[in-house]
Coordinates of C-alpha atoms in Angstrom, one line a residue:
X1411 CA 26.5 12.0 -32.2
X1412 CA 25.7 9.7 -34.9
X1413 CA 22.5 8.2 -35.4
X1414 CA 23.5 4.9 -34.8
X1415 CA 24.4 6.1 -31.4
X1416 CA 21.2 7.6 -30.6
X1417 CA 18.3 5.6 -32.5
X1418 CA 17.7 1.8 -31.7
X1419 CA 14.7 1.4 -34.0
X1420 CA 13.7 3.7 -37.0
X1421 CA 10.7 3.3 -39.6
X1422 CA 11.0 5.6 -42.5
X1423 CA 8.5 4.6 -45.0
X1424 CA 7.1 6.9 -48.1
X1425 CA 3.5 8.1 -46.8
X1426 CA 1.4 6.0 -49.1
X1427 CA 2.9 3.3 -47.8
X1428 CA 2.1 4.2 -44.2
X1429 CA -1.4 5.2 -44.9
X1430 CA -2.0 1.8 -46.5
X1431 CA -0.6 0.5 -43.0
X1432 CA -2.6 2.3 -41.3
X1433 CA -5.9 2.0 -43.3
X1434 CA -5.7 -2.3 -42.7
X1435 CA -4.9 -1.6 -39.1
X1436 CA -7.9 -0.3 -39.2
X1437 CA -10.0 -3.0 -40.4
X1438 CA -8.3 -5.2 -38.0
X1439 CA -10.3 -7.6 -35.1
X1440 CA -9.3 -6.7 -31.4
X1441 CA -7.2 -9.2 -30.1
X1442 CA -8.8 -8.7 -26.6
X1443 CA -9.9 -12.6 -26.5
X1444 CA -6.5 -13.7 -27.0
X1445 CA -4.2 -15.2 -24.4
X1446 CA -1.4 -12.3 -25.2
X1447 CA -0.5 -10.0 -27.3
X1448 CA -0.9 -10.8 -31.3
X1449 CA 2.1 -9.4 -33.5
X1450 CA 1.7 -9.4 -37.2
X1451 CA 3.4 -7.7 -39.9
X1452 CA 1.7 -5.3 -42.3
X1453 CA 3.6 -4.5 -46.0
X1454 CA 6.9 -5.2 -43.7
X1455 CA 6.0 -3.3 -40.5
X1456 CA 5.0 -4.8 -37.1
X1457 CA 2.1 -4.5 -35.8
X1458 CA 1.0 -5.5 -32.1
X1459 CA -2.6 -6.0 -31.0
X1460 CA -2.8 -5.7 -27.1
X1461 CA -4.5 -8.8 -25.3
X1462 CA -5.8 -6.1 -22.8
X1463 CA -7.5 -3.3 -24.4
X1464 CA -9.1 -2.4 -28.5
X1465 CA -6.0 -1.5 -29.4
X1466 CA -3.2 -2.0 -32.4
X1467 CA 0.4 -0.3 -31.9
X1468 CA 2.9 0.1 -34.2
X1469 CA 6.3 1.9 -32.9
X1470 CA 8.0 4.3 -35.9
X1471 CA 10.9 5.2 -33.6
X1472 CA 12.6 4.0 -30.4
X1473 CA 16.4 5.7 -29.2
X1474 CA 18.4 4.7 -27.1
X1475 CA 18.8 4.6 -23.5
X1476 CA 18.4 8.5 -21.9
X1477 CA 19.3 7.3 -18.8
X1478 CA 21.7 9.5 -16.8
X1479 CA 21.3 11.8 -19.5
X1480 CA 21.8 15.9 -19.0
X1481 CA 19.4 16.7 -21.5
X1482 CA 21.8 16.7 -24.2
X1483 CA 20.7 13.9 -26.0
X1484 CA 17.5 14.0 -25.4
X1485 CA 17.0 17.3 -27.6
X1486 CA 19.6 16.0 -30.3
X1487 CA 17.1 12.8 -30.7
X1488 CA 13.7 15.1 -30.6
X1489 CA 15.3 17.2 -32.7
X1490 CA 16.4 14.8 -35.4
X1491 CA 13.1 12.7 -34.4
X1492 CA 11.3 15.7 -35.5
X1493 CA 11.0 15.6 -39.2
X1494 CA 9.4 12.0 -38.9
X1495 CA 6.7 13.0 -36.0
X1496 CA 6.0 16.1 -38.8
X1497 CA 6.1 13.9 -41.5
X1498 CA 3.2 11.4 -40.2
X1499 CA 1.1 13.8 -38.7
X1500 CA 1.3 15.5 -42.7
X1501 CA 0.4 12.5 -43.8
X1502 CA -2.3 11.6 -41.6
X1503 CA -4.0 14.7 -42.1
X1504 CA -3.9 14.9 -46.1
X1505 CA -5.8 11.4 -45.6
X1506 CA -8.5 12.6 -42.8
X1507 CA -8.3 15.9 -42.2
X1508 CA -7.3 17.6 -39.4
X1509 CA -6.5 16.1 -36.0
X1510 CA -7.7 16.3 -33.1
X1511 CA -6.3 17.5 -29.1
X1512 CA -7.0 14.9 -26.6
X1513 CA -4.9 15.9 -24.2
X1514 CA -6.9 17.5 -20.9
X1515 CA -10.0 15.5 -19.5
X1516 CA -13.9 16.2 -20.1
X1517 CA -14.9 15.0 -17.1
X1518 CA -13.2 16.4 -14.0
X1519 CA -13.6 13.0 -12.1
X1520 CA -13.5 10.6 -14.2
X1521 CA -10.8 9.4 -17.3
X1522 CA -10.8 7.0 -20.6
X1523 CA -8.5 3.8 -21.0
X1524 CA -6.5 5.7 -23.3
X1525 CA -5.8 8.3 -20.5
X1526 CA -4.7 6.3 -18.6
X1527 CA -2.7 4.1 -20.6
X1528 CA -0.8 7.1 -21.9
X1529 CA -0.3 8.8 -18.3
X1530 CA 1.3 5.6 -17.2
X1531 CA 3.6 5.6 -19.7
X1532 CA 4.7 9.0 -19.7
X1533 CA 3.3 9.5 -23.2
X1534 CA 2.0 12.5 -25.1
X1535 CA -0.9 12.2 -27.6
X1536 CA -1.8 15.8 -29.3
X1537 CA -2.3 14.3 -32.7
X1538 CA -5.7 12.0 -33.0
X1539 CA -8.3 12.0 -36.1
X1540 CA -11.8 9.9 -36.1
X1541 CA -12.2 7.3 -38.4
X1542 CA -15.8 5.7 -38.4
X1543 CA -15.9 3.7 -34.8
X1544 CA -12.5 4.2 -34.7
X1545 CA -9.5 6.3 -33.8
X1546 CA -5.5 7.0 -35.2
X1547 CA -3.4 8.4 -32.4
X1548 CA 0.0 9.5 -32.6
X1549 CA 2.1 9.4 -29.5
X1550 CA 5.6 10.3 -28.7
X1551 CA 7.7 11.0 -25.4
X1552 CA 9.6 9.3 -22.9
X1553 CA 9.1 5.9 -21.3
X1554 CA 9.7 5.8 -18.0
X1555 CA 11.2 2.2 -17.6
X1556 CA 13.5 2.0 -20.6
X1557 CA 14.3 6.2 -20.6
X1558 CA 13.6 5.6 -24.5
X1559 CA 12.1 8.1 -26.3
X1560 CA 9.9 6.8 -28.6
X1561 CA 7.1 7.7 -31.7
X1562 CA 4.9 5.2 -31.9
X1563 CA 0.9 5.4 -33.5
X1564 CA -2.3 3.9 -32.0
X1565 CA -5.8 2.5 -34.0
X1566 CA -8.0 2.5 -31.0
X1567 CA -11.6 1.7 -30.6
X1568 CA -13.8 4.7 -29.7
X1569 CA -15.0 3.0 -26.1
X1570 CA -11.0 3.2 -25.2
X1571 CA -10.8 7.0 -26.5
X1572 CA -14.2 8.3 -25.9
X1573 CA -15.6 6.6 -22.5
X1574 CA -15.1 8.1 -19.2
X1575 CA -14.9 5.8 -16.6
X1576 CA -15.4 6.7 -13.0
X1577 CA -13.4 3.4 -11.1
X1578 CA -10.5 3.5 -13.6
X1579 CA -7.3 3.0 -11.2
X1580 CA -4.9 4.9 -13.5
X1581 CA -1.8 5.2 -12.6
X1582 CA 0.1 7.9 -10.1
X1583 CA 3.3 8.7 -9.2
X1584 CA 2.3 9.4 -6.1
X1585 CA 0.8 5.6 -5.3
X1586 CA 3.8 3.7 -6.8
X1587 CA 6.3 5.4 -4.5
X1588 CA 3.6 4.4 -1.6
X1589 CA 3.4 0.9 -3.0
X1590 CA 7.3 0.8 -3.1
X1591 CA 7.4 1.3 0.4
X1592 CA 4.7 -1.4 1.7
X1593 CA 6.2 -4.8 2.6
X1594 CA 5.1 -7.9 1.0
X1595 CA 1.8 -9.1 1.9
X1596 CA 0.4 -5.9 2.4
X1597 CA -1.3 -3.8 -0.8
X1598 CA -2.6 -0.4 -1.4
X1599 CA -6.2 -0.2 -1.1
X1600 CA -7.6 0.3 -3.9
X1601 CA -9.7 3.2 -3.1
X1602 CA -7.2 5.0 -2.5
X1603 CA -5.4 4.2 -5.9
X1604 CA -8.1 5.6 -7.7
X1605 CA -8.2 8.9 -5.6
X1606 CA -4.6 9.8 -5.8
X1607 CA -5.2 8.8 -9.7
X1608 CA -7.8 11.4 -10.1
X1609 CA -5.8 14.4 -7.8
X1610 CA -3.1 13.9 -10.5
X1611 CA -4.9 13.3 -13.9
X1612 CA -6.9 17.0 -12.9
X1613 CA -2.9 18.3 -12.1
X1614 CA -3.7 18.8 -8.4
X1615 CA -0.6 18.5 -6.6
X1616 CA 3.0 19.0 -8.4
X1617 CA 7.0 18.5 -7.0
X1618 CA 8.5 19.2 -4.4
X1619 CA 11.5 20.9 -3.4
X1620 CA 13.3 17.4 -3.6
X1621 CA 12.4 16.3 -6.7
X1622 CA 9.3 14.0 -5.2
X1623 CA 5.6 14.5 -6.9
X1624 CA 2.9 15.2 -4.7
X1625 CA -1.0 14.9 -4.9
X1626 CA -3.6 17.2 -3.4
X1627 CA -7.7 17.2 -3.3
X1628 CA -8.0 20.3 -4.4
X1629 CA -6.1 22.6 -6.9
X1630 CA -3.6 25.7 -6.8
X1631 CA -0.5 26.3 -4.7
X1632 CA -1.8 26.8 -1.3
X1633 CA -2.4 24.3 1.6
X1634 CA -5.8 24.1 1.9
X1635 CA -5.8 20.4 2.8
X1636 CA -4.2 16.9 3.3
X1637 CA -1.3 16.6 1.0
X1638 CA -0.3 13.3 0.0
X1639 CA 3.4 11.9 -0.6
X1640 CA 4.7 8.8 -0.8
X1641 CA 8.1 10.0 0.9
X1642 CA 7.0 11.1 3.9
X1643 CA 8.9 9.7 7.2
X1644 CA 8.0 8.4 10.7
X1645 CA 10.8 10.2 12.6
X1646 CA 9.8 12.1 15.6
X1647 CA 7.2 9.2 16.6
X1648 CA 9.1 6.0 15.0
X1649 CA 12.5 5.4 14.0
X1650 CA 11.6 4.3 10.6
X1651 CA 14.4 1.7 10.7
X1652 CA 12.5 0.0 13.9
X1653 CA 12.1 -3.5 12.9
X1654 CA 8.0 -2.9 13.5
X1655 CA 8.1 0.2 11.5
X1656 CA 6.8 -1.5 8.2
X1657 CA 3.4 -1.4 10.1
X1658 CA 3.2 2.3 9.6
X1659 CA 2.9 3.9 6.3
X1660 CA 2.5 7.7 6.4
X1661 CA 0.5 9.1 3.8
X1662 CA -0.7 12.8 3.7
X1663 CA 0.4 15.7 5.6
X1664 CA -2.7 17.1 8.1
X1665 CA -0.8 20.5 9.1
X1666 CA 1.8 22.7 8.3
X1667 CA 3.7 21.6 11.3
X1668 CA 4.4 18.1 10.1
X1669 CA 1.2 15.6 11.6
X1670 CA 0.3 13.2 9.2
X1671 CA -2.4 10.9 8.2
X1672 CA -1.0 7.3 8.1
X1673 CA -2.1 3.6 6.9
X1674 CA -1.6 1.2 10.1
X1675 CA -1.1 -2.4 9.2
X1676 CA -2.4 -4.1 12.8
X1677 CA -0.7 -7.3 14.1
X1678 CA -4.3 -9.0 14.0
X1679 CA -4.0 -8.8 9.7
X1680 CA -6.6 -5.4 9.3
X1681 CA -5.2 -2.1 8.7
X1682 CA -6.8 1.2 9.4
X1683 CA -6.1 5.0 8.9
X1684 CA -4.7 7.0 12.0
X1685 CA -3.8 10.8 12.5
X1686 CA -0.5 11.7 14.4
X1687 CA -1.0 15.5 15.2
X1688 CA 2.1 18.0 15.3
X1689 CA 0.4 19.5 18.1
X1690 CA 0.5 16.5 20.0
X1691 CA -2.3 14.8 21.6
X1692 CA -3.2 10.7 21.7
X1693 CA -3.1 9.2 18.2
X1694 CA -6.5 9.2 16.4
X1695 CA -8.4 6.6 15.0
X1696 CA -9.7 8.5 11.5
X1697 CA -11.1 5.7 9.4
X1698 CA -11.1 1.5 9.7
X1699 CA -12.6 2.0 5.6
X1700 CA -10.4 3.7 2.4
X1701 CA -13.9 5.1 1.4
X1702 CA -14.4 6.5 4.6
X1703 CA -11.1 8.3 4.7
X1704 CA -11.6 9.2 1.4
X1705 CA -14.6 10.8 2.8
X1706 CA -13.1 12.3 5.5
X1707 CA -10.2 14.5 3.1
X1708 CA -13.5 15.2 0.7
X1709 CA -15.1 17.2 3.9
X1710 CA -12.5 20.0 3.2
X1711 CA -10.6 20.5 6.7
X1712 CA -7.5 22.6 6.0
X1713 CA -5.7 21.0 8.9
X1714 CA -6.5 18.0 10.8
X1715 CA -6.3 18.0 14.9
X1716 CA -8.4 17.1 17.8
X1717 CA -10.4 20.6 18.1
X1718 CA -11.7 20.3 14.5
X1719 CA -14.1 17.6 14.9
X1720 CA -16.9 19.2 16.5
X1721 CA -17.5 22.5 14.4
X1722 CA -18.9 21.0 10.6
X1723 CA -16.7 22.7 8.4
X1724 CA -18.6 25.7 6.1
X1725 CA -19.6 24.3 2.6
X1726 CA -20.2 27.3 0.5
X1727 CA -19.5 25.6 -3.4
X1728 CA -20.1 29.6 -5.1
X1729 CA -17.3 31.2 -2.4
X1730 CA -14.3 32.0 -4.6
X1731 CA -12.3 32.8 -1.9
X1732 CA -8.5 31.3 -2.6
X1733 CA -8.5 30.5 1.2
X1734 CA -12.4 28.7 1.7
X1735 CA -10.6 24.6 2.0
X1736 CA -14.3 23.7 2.3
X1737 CA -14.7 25.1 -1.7
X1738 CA -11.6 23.8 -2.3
X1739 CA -12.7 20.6 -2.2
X1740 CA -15.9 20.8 -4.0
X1741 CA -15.0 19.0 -7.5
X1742 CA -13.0 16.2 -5.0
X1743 CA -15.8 15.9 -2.9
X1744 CA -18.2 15.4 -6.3
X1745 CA -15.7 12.3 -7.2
X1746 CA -15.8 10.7 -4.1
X1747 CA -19.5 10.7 -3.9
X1748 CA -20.2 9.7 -7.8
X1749 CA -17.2 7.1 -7.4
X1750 CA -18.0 5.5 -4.8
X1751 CA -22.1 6.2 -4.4
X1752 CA -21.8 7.3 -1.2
X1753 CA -22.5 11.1 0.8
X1754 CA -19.9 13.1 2.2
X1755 CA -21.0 14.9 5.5
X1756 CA -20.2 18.5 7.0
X1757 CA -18.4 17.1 10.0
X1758 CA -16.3 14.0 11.3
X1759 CA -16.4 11.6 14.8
X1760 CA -13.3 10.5 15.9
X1761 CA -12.1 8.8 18.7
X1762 CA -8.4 8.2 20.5
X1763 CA -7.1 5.0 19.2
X1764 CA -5.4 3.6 22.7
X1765 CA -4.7 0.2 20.5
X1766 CA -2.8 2.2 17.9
X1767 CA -1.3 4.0 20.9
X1768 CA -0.1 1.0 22.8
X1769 CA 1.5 -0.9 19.4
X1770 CA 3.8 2.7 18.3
X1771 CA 5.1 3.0 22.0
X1772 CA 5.7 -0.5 22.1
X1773 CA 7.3 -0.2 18.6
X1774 CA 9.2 2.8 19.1
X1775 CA 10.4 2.2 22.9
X1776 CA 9.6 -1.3 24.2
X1777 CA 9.0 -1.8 27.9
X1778 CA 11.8 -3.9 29.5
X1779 CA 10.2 -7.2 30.6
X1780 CA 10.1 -6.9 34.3
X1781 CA 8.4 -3.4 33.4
X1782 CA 5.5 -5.1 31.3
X1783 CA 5.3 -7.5 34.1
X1784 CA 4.9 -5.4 36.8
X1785 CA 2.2 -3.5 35.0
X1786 CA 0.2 -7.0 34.0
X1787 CA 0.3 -7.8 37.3
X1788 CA -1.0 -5.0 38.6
X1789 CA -4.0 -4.6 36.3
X1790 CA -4.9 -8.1 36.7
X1791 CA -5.0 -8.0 40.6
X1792 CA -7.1 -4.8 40.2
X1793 CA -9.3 -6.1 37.7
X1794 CA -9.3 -10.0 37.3
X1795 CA -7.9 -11.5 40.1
X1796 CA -8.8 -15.0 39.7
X1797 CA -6.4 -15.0 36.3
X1798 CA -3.8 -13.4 38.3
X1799 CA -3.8 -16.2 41.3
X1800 CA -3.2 -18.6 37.9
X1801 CA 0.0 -17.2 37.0
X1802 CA 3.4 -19.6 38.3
X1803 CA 6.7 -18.6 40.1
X1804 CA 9.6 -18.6 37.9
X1805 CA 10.7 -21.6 35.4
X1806 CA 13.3 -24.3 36.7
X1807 CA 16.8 -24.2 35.1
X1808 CA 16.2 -27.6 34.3
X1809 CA 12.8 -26.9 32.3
X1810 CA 15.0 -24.1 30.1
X1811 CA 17.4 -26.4 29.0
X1812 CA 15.0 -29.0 27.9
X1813 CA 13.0 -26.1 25.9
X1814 CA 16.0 -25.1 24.5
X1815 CA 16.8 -29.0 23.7
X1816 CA 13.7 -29.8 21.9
X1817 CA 13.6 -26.8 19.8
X1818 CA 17.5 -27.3 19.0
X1819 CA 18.7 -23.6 19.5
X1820 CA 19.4 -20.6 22.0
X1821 CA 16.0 -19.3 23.7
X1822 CA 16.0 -15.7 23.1
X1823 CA 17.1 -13.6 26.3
X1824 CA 13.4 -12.0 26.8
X1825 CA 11.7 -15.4 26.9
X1826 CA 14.4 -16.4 29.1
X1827 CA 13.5 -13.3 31.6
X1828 CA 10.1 -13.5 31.1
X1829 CA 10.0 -17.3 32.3
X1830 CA 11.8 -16.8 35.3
X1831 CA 9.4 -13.7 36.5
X1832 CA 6.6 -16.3 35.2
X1833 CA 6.7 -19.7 34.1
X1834 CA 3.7 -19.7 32.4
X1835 CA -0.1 -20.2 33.9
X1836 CA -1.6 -22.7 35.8
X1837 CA -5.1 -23.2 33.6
X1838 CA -6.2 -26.8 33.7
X1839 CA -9.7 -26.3 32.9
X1840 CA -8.5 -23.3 29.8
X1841 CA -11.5 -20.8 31.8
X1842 CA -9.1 -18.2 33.4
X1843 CA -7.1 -17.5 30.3
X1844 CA -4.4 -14.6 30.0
X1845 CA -6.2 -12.7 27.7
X1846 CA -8.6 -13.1 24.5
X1847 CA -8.8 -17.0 25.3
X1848 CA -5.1 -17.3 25.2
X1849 CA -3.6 -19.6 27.7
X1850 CA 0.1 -18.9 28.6
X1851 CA 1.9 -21.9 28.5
X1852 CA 4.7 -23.1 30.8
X1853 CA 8.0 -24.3 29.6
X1854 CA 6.5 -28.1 30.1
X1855 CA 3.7 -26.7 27.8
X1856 CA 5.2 -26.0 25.6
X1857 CA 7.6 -28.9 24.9
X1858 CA 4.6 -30.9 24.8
X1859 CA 3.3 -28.8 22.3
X1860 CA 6.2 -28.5 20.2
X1861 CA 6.5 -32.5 20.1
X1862 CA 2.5 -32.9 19.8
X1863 CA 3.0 -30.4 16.4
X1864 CA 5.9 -32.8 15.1
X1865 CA 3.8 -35.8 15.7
X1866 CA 0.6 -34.5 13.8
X1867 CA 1.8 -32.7 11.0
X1868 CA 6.0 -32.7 10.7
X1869 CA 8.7 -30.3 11.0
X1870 CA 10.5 -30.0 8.0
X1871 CA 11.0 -26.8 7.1
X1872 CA 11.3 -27.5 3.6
X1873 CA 8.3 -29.0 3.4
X1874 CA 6.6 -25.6 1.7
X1875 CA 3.2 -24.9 1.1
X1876 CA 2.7 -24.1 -2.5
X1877 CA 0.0 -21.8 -2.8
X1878 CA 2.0 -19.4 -0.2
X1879 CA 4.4 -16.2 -1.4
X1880 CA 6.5 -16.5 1.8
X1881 CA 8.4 -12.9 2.8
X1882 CA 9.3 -13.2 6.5
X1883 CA 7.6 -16.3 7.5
X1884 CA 8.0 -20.0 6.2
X1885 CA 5.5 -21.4 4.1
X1886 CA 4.9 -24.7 6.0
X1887 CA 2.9 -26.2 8.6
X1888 CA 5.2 -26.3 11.5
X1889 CA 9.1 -26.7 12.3
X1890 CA 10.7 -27.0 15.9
X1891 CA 11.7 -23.5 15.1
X1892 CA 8.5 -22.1 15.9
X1893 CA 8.2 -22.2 20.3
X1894 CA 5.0 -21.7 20.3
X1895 CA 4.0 -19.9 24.2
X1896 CA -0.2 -19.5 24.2
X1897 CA -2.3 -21.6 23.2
X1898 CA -6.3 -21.0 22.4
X1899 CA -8.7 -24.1 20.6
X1900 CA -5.7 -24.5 17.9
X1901 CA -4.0 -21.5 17.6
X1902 CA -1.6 -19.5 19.4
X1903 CA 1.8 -17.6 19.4
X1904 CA 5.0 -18.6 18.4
X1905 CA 8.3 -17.2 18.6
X1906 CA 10.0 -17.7 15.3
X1907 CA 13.0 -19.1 15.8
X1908 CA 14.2 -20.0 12.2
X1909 CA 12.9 -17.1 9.8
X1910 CA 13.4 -16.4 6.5
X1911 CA 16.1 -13.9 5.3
X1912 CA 13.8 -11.2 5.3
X1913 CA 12.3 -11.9 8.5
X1914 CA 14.0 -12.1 12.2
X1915 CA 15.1 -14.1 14.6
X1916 CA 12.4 -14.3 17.5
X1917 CA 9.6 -12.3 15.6
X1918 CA 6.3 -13.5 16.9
X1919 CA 4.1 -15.2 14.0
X1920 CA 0.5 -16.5 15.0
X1921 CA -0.2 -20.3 14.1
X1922 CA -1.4 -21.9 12.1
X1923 CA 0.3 -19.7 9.5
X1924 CA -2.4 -18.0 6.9
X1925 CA -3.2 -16.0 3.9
X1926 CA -0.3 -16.0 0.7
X1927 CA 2.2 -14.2 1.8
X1928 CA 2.3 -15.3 6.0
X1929 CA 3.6 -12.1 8.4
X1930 CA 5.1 -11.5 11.5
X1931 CA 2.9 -10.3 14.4
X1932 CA 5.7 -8.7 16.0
X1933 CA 9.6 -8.0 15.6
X1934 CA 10.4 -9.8 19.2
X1935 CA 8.7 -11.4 22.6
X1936 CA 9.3 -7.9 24.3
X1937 CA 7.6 -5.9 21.8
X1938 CA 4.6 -8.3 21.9
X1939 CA 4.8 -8.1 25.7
X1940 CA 5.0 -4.6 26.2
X1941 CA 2.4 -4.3 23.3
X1942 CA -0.3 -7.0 26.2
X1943 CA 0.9 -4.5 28.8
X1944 CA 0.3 -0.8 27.3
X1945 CA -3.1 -1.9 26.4
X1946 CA -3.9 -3.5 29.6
X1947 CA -2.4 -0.2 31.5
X1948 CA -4.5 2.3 29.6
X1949 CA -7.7 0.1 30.0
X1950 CA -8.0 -0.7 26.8
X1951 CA -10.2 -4.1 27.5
X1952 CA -13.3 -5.1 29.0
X1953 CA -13.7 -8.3 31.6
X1954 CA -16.3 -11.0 30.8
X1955 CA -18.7 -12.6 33.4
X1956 CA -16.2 -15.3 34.1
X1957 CA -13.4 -12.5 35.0
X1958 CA -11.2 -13.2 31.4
X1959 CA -9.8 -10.1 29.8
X1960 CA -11.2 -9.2 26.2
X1961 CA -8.9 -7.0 24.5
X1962 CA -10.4 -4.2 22.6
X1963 CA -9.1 -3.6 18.9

């Protein structure tokens, strides 16, 4: 292989030359006020000065693409690369000595800008020298988006070399395949970022037998805790091609049996951490705060299950026992309480989550409408019987075709059931609401709703709010596409009729649409249904003086 075929960019300059480069790079300003990055060009090589950090870059070699490659080209460029690398590091060091290993971190918890700079971009840096307040660095490896190998040297300031920095994000392999996986509109917290940042910059963790990295809280090879992935599936409590599944993101296995420690994206807009245990069990309700999980791992439980919460788990920090998880732990559990200025305690409360509960059976096996009905009905003759006497016969055939005339297409077929067990609710004076302050409306309701929407504020669906990132839902303020079937002081459900590509026909969406990037409450009617109907059969509610059901998140 030629060199043509395997370099894209080379800089061969005699080494006075790229001394004297180097020598004005160093008497450069930081470009750290300007709008982007500042290129120049110093005795005919390019120089960039990064916008973001006190930093000037100049690349000596860039190959080609190594992607798909077997390894064969990769050693034939290091290996013709290598005379150059040798070459500047000589020439460095006859001009300031010799250089410095900055590889490895000082401060088990914490990392510096350059750190992380170089982690992210797969980047080795085993060549550095002091020069007054600053720093020459000389990098080489592979980058990760282009698969270019590339040489390249750094004049950094010593705050980006030299400062450790506790609330650095980093980045982690780990994190992005999570982040990869998360729908638009929801995010990573950021807590949790940073942790799975600092399990990898202190080499905790490793592969896995299929190629995927891995992160721990502690070090060495054996399970002595959570261990986080960001490939880990649903299947077994959730089909993770259910159109709800996007809700549930697992994120650490708890056992060696396969329960897992997930990130739940609720349909009210929070999110919450929630165990699944192997060994079966209700779900748990672990954390509603990143910190607090974060907290929770840092205690040191080797497995996570419903008999663990009421022994405090032994913290001995001089037992060097392989097998002590508590010890294990001890430098995580340091970070999390200097991070974050917060305790970690001996022992964890818990509680079953019954809401989490009622949303993944819904998710995974919805109740067939006449089953959620029979079981609302029920509960509300048992427990609020003044909102059950409120609730009407079936819809008139005559009412469903002028629903399905003033929102110009097909009703879906579990509206259409659920009407005719119940058209609705019979709630003049809006006291003995359904649930939560929701109304249900009837199909009269909720043409007049549907034309009182057009009236007030339109219904052209190109009519986009420009502030929005829309995924699933419209950016807008209303269309006849949206049947909306509660109704409580200016809000209510809908059922999306006319989605965006992403989203699905009938997904329930709660109006007025909010926040930048607008989701789905639910995949379908009978998801939200059964959803109402699990969390009124396993009590999960309280009833007010005036005999209205509160919900209980």
């Amino acid at each position: 292989m030629s060199n043509q075929d395997l370099f894209h960019t080379v800089v061969d300059v005699p080494a006075p030359q790229l001394v004297g480069v180097v020598r004005k790079m160093l008497r450069l300003p930081w470009a750290t006020g300007a709008e982007s990055d500042v290129e120049q060009t110093i005795d005919g090589l390019e120089v960039t000065s990064w916008d973001a950090a006190e930093i000037h870059a100049l690349d000596l070699l860039v190959s080609t693409s190594l992607e798909g490659d077997d390894g064969t080209r990769e050693a034939a460029v290091r290996e013709r690369s290598s005379p150059l690398l040798d070459g500047v590091v000589a020439a460095l060091t006859e001009e300031w000595g010799d250089h410095r290993v900055l590889s490895g971190l000082e401060d088990r918890r914490a990392c510096t800008l350059l750190q992380v700079i170089l982690h992210g971009q797969g980047l080795d840096s085993d060549h550095a020298w002091p020069v007054g307040d600053r720093w020459v660095i000389v990098f080489d490896g592979v980058l990760p988006e282009s698969h270019q190998y590339a040489i390249g040297l750094l004049v950094a300031s010593t705050h980006v070399v030299e400062d450790y920095d506790y609330s650095l994000p980093g980045g982690s392999a780990v994190a992005e395949r999570l982040a990869a996986r998360l729908s638009p509109g929801t995010d990573l917290p950021v807590p949790l970022e940073r942790a799975l940042w600092a399990m990898e910059a202190q080499g905790w963790g490793g592969i896995d037998a299929h190629g995927d990295p891995f992160a721990t809280p502690y070090e060495g090879q054996s399970q002595l805790g959570a261990v986080f992935s960001g490939t880990m599936s649903t299947e077994g409590w959730l089909d993770p091609d259910a159109p709800d599944a996007w809700r549930l993101l697992p994120l650490a296995e708890t056992d060696g049996s396969g329960g897992f420690a997930a990130l739940w994206f609720a349909p009210s807009g929070e999110s919450r951490f929630v165990l699944l245990s192997s060994e079966g069990g209700e779900p748990q309700r672990l954390a509603d705060d990143p910190v607090d999980f974060l907290r929770l791992i840092a205690i040191g439980f080797e497995e996570l299950h419903s008999w663990v919460w009421s022994q405090p788990v032994c913290v001995d920090e001089d037992d060097e026992d392989d097998d002590n998880s508590a010890a294990a732990h001890a430098d995580f559990r340091g970070w999390v309480e200097d991070d974050f200025g917060v305790d970690v305690p001996e022992s964890w409360s818990v509680t079953d989550d019954d809401r989490f509960a009622a949303w993944l059976s819904s998710a995974a096996e919805p109740l067939s409408i006449d089953e959620s009905w029979t079981i609302i009905e029920r509960v509300l003759q048992e427990r609020s019987p003044t909102v059950h006497a409120t609730l009407r016969g079936p819809v008139s055939q005559d009412d469903l075709d002028a629903l399905t005339r003033t929102v110009g297409r097909p009703l879906p077929v579990d509206l259409v059931e659920s009407l005719r067990r119940h058209d609705g609710q019979d709630n003049p004076t809006q006291l003995q609401d359904l649930f939560d302050h929701y109304t249900l409306l009837r199909a009269r309701a909720m043409i007049e709703q549907s034309d009182m929407l057009a009236d007030a504020v339109g219904d052209d669906a190109d009519e986009t709010i420009d502030w929005m990132e829309p995924h699933r839902v419209r950016a807008i303020a209303n269309c006849r596409g949206w049947l909306q079937f509660t109704a409580a002081e200016g809000h209510g459900h809908a059922i999306d009729l006319d989605p965006l590509p992403a989203g699905l026909v009938g997904q329930i969406i709660h109006l007025p649409v909010d926040g930048p990037t607008p989701l789905p409450e639910y995949s379908s009617y009978r998801v939200w249904l059964s959803d109402l109907a699990r969390r009124l059969e396993t009590d999960s509610f309280t009833v007010d003086d005036d005999g209205v059901i509160r919900l209980n998140d």
